[in-house]
Coordinates of C-alpha atoms and ligand atoms in Angstrom, one line a residue:
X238 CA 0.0 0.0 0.0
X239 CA 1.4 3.5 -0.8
X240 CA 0.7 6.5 2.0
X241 CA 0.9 9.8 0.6
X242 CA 1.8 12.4 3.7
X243 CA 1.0 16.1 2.7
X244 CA 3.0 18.7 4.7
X245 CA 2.0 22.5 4.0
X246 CA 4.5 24.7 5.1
X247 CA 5.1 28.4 5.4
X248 CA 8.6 28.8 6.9
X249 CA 9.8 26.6 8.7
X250 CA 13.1 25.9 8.1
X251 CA 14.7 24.1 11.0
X252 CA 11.6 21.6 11.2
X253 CA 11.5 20.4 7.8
X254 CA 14.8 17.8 8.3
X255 CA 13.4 16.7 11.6
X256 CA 9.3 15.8 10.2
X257 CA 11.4 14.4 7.7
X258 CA 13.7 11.9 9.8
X259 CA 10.9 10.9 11.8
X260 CA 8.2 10.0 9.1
X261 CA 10.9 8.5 7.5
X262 CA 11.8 6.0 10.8
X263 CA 7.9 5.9 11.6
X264 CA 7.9 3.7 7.7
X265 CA 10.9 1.5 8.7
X266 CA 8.9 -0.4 10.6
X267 CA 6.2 -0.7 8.3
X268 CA 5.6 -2.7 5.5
X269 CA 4.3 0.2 3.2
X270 CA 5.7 2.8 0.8
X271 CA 4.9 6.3 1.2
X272 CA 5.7 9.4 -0.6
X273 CA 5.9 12.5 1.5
X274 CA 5.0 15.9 0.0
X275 CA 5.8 19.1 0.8
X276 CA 3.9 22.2 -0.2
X277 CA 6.2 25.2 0.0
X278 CA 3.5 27.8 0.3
X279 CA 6.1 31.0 -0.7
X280 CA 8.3 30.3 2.2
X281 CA 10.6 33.6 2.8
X282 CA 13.3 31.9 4.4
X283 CA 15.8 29.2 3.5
X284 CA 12.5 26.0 3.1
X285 CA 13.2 25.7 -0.4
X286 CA 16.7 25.1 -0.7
X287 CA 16.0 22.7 2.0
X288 CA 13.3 20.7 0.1
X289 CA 15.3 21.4 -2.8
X290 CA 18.5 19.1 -1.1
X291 CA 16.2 16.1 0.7
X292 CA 14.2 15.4 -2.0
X293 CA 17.9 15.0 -4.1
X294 CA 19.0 12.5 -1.2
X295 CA 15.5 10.8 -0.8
X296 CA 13.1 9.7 -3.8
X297 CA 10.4 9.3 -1.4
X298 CA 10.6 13.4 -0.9
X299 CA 8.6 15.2 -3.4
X300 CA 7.8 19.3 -3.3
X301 CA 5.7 21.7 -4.8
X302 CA 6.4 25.7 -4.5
X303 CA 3.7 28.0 -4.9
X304 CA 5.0 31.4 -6.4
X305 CA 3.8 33.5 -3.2
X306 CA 2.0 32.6 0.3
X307 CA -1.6 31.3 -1.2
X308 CA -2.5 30.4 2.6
X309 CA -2.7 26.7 4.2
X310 CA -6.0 25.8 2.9
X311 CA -4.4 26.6 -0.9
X312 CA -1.4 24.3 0.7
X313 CA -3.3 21.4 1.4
X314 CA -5.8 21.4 -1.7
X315 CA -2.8 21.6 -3.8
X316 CA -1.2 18.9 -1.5
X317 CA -4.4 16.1 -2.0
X318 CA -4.4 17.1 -5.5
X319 CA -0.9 15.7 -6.4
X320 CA -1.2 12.4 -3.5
X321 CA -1.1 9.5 -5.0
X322 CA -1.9 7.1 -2.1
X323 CA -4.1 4.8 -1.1
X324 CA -4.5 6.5 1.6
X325 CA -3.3 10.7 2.2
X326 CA -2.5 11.9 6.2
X327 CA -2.3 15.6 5.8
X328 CA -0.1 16.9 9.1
X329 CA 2.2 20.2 9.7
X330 CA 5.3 20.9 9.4
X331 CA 6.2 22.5 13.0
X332 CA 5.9 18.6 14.6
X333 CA 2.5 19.4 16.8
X334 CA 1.1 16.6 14.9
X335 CA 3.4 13.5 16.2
X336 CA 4.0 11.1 13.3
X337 CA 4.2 8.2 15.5
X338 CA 0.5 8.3 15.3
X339 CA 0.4 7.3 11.6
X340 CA 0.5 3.8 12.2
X341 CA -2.4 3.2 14.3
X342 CA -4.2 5.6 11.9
X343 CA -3.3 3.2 9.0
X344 CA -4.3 0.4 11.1
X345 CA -7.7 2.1 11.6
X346 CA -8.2 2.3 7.5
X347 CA -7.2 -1.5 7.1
X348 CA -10.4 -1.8 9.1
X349 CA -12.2 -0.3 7.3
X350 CA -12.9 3.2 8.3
X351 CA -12.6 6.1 5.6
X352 CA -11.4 9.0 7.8
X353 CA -9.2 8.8 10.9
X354 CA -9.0 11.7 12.5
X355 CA -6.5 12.8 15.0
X356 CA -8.1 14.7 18.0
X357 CA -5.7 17.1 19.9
X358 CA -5.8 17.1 24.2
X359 CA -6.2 21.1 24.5
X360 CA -5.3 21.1 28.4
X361 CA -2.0 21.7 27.2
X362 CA -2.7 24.9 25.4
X363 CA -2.7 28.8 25.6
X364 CA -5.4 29.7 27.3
X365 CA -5.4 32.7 24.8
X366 CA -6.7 30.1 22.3
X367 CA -8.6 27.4 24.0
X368 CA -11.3 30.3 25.6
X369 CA -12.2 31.5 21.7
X370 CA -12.1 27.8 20.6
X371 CA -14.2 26.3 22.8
X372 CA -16.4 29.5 22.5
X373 CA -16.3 29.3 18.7
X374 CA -17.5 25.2 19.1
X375 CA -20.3 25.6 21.2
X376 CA -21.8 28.9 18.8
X377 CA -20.9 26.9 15.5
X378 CA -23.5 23.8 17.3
X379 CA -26.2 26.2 17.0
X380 CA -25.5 28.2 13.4
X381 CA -23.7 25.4 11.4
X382 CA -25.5 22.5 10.2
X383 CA -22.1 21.0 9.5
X384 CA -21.1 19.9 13.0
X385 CA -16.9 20.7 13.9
X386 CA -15.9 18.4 17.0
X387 CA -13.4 20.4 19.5
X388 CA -10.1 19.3 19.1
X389 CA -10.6 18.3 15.7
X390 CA -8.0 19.8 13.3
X391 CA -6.5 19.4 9.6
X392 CA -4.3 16.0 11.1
X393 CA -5.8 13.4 9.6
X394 CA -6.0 10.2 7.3
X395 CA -8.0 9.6 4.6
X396 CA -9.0 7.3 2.1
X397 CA -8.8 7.9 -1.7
X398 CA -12.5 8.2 -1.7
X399 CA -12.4 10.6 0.3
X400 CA -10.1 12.8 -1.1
X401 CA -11.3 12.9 -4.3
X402 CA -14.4 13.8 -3.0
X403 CA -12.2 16.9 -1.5
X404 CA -11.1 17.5 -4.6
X405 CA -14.6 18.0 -6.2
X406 CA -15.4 20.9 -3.7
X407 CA -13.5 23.5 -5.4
X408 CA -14.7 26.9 -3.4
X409 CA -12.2 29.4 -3.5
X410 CA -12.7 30.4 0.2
X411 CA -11.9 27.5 1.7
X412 CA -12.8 26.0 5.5
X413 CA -11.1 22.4 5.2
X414 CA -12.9 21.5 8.5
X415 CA -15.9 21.5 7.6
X416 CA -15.4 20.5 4.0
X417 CA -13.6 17.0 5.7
X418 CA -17.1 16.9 7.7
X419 CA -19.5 18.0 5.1
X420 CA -18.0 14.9 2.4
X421 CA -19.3 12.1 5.1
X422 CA -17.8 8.3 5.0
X423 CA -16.8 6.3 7.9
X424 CA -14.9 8.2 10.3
X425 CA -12.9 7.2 13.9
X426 CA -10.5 9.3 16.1
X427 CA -7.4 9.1 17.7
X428 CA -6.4 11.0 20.9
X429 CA -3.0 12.9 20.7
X430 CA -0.8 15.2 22.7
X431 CA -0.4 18.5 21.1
X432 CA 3.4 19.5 21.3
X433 CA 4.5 22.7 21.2
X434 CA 5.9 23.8 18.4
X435 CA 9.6 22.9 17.5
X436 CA 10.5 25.8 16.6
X437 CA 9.7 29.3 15.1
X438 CA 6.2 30.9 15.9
X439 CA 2.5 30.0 15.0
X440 CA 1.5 32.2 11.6
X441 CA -2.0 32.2 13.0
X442 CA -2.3 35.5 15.3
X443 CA -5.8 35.5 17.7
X444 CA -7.2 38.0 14.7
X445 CA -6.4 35.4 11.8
X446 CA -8.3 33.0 14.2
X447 CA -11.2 34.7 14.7
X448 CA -11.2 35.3 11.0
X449 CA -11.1 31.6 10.3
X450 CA -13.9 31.1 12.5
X451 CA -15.9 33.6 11.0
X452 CA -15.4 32.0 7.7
X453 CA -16.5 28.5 8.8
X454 CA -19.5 29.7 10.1
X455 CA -20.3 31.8 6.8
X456 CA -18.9 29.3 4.3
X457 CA -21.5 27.0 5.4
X458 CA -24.4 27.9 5.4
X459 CA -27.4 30.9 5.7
X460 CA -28.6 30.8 8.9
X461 CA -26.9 34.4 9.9
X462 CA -28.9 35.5 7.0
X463 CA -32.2 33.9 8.6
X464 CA -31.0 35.3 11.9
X465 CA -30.9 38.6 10.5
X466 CA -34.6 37.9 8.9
X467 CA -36.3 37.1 12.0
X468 CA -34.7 39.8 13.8
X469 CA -36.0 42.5 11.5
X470 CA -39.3 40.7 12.1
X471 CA -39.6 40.8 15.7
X472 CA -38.1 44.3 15.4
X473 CA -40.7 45.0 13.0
X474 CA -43.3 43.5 15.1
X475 CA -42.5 45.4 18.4
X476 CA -42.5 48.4 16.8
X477 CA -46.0 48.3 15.2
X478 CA -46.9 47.3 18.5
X479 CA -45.4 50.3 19.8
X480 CA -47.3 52.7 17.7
X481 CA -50.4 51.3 17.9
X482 CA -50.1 51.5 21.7
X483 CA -49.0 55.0 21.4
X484 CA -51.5 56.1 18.5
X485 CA -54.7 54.9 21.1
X486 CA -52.9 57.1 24.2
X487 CA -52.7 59.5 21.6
X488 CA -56.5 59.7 21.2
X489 CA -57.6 59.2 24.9
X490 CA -55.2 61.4 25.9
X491 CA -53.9 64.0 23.3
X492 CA -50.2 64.9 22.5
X493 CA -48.1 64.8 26.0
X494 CA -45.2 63.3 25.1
X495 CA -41.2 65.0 25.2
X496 CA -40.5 61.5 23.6
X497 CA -36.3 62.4 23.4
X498 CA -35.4 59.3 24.7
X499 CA -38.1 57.0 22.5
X500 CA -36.7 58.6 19.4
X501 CA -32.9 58.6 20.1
X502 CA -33.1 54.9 21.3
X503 CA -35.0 53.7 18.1
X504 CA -32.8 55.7 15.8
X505 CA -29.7 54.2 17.0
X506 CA -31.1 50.8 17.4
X507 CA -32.3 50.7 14.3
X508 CA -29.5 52.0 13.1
X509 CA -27.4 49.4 14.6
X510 CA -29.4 46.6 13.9
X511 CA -29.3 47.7 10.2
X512 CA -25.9 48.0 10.0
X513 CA -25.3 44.9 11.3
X514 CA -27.9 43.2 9.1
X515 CA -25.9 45.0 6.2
X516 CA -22.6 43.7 6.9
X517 CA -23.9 39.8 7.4
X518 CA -25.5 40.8 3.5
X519 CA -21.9 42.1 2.4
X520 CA -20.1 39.1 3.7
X521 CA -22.2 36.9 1.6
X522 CA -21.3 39.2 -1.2
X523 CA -17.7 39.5 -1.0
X524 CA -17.8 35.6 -1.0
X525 CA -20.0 35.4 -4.3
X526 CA -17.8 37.7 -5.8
X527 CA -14.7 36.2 -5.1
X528 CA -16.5 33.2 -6.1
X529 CA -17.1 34.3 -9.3
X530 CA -13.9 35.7 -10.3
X531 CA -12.7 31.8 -10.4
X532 CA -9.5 32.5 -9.8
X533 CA -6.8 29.9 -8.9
X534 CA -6.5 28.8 -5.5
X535 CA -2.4 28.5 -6.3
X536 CA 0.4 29.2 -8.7
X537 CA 3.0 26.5 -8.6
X538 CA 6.4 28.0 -9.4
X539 CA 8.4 24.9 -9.1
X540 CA 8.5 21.3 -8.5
X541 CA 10.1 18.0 -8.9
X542 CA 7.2 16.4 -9.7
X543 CA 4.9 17.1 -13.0
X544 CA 3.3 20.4 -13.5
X545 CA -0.7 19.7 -14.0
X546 CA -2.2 22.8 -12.6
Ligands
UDP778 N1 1.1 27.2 7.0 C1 1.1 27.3 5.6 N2 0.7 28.5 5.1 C2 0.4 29.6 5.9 C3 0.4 29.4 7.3 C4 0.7 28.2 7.8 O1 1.4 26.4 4.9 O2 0.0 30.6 5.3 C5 1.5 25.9 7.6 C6 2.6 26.0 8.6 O3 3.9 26.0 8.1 C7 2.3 24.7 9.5 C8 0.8 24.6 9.4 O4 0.4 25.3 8.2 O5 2.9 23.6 8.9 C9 0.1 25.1 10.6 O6 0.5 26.4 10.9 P1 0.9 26.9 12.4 O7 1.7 25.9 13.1 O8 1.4 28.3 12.2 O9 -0.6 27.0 13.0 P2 -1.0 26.6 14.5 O10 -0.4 25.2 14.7 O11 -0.5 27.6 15.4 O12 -2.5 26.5 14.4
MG779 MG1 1.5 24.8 14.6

């Protein structure tokens, strides 16, 4: 059986030998091939040259090099579209995803399932992250039919079945998560550790989080468009209620009222509540639009395998 491991990276230098020793010792004692790609995703540093020597010392070493940072998601589409395996384990560069695990997970498809997931222990974590992550799982229960499993991340094996059913979901804006949900097939998990990273720093700040999360909750589906529906309803509703009840006390009682307060509360909430419709609206619409300019999701500028794009 051939494994195909995809690695997206985005400088990382001094971990790229190291994930590459240890896969490598993870297959000596294993009676399958594998083929491990890198995706240089317009590493600034010294990846490249890197790549460039391993995959000269080791046939089993195969890169592509995108022509500018495209983003991991771009990485790891590029990275199922050129696997050949039976089966594909997609995992980091910076070692937080221990390879040691790929066995079991291969043991796991010979039984059948389709997906094996690798689910990460957050006790070990930031509690900078874990408070927004666990925040962003419990809202995305409740506004995405697609449902993302804490601790769940891009570390994972997959069958071919699977991945060519990736493959066939071509969105530009990409939210891998829920795309690796949304495709089905038999799935199991596997507990792990997260490490810290080896070395250099995370390139996802708290802001590039939260923006990530935002997109997985608007990539898949309309239900903050709903949400803004039935809260122009209800807001709609009160306030017909409102003048009616003010129109009759008009009558009974004749005009009475300094009414500041009324009239600067409903401006600005209103106001606010239309805004905030508006912009819900306008991130549908940036989406379409990129959507519709079709562009590529990467530009490969050099590899040591074919060029396909
Ligand atoms: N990565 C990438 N392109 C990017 C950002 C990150 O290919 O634009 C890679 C990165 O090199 C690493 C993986 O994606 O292999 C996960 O990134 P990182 O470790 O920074 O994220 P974290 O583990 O903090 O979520
Ligand atoms: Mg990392």
């Amino acid at each position: 059986m051939l494994i195909s491991i995809v690695v997206p990276l985005y400088n990382e230098e001094t971990n790229i030998s190291i994930l590459h020793e240890k896969v490598s010792n993870v297959f000596l004692n294993l009676a399958h091939q594998f083929e491990l790609i890198f995706i240089n995703d317009g590493s600034s540093d010294n990846s490249l040259n890197i790549l460039k020597s391993l995959s000269d010392k080791d046939s089993h070493v195969k890169y592509i090099s995108f022509s500018k940072n495209f983003g991991k998601e771009s990485a790891m589409y590029c990275g199922l579209k050129h696997a050949n395996g039976d089966a594909t384990v997609i995992m980091d560069s910076d070692l937080q995803h221990p390879p040691e695990l790929i066995p079991d997970m291969i043991n796991l498809y010979q039984d059948g399932y389709h997906q094996v997931v690798g689910i990460r222990n957050r006790k070990k974590e930031s509690f900078i992250k874990r408070i927004p992550a666990s925040a962003f799982y419990k809202l995305s229960k409740y506004l995405v039919e697609v449902k993302f499993k804490s601790g769940e991340g891009d570390f994972r094996l997959m069958s071919q079945q699977v991945v060519d059913s990736i493959l066939k979901l071509t969105e530009y804006n990409r939210f891998s998560k829920g795309l690796f949900e949304w495709v089905g097939f038999s799935k199991t998990s596997i507990q792990y550790y997260h490490q810290e990273r080896n070395e250099g720093k995370s390139k996802y700040s708290i802001f590039k989080l939260i923006d990530y999360g935002f997109d997985g909750i608007i990539s898949f589906n309309n239900k903050p468009l709903r949400l803004c529906f039935y809260f122009g309803g209800i807001t709609m509703f009160v306030c017909l209620l409102y003048i009616l009840i003010s129109f009759i006390n008009i009558l009974m009682n004749g005009i009475d009222e300094p009414g500041y307060f009324t009239i600067i509360s409903s401006i600005l909430f209103l106001g606010g509540l239309q805004l905030f419709s508006l912009g819900i609206i306008g991130e549908y619409i940036g989406r379409i639009y990129f959507e519709s300019k079709d562009r590529p999701k990467y530009i490969i500028e050099q590899s040591n395998i074919f060029e396909d794009q």
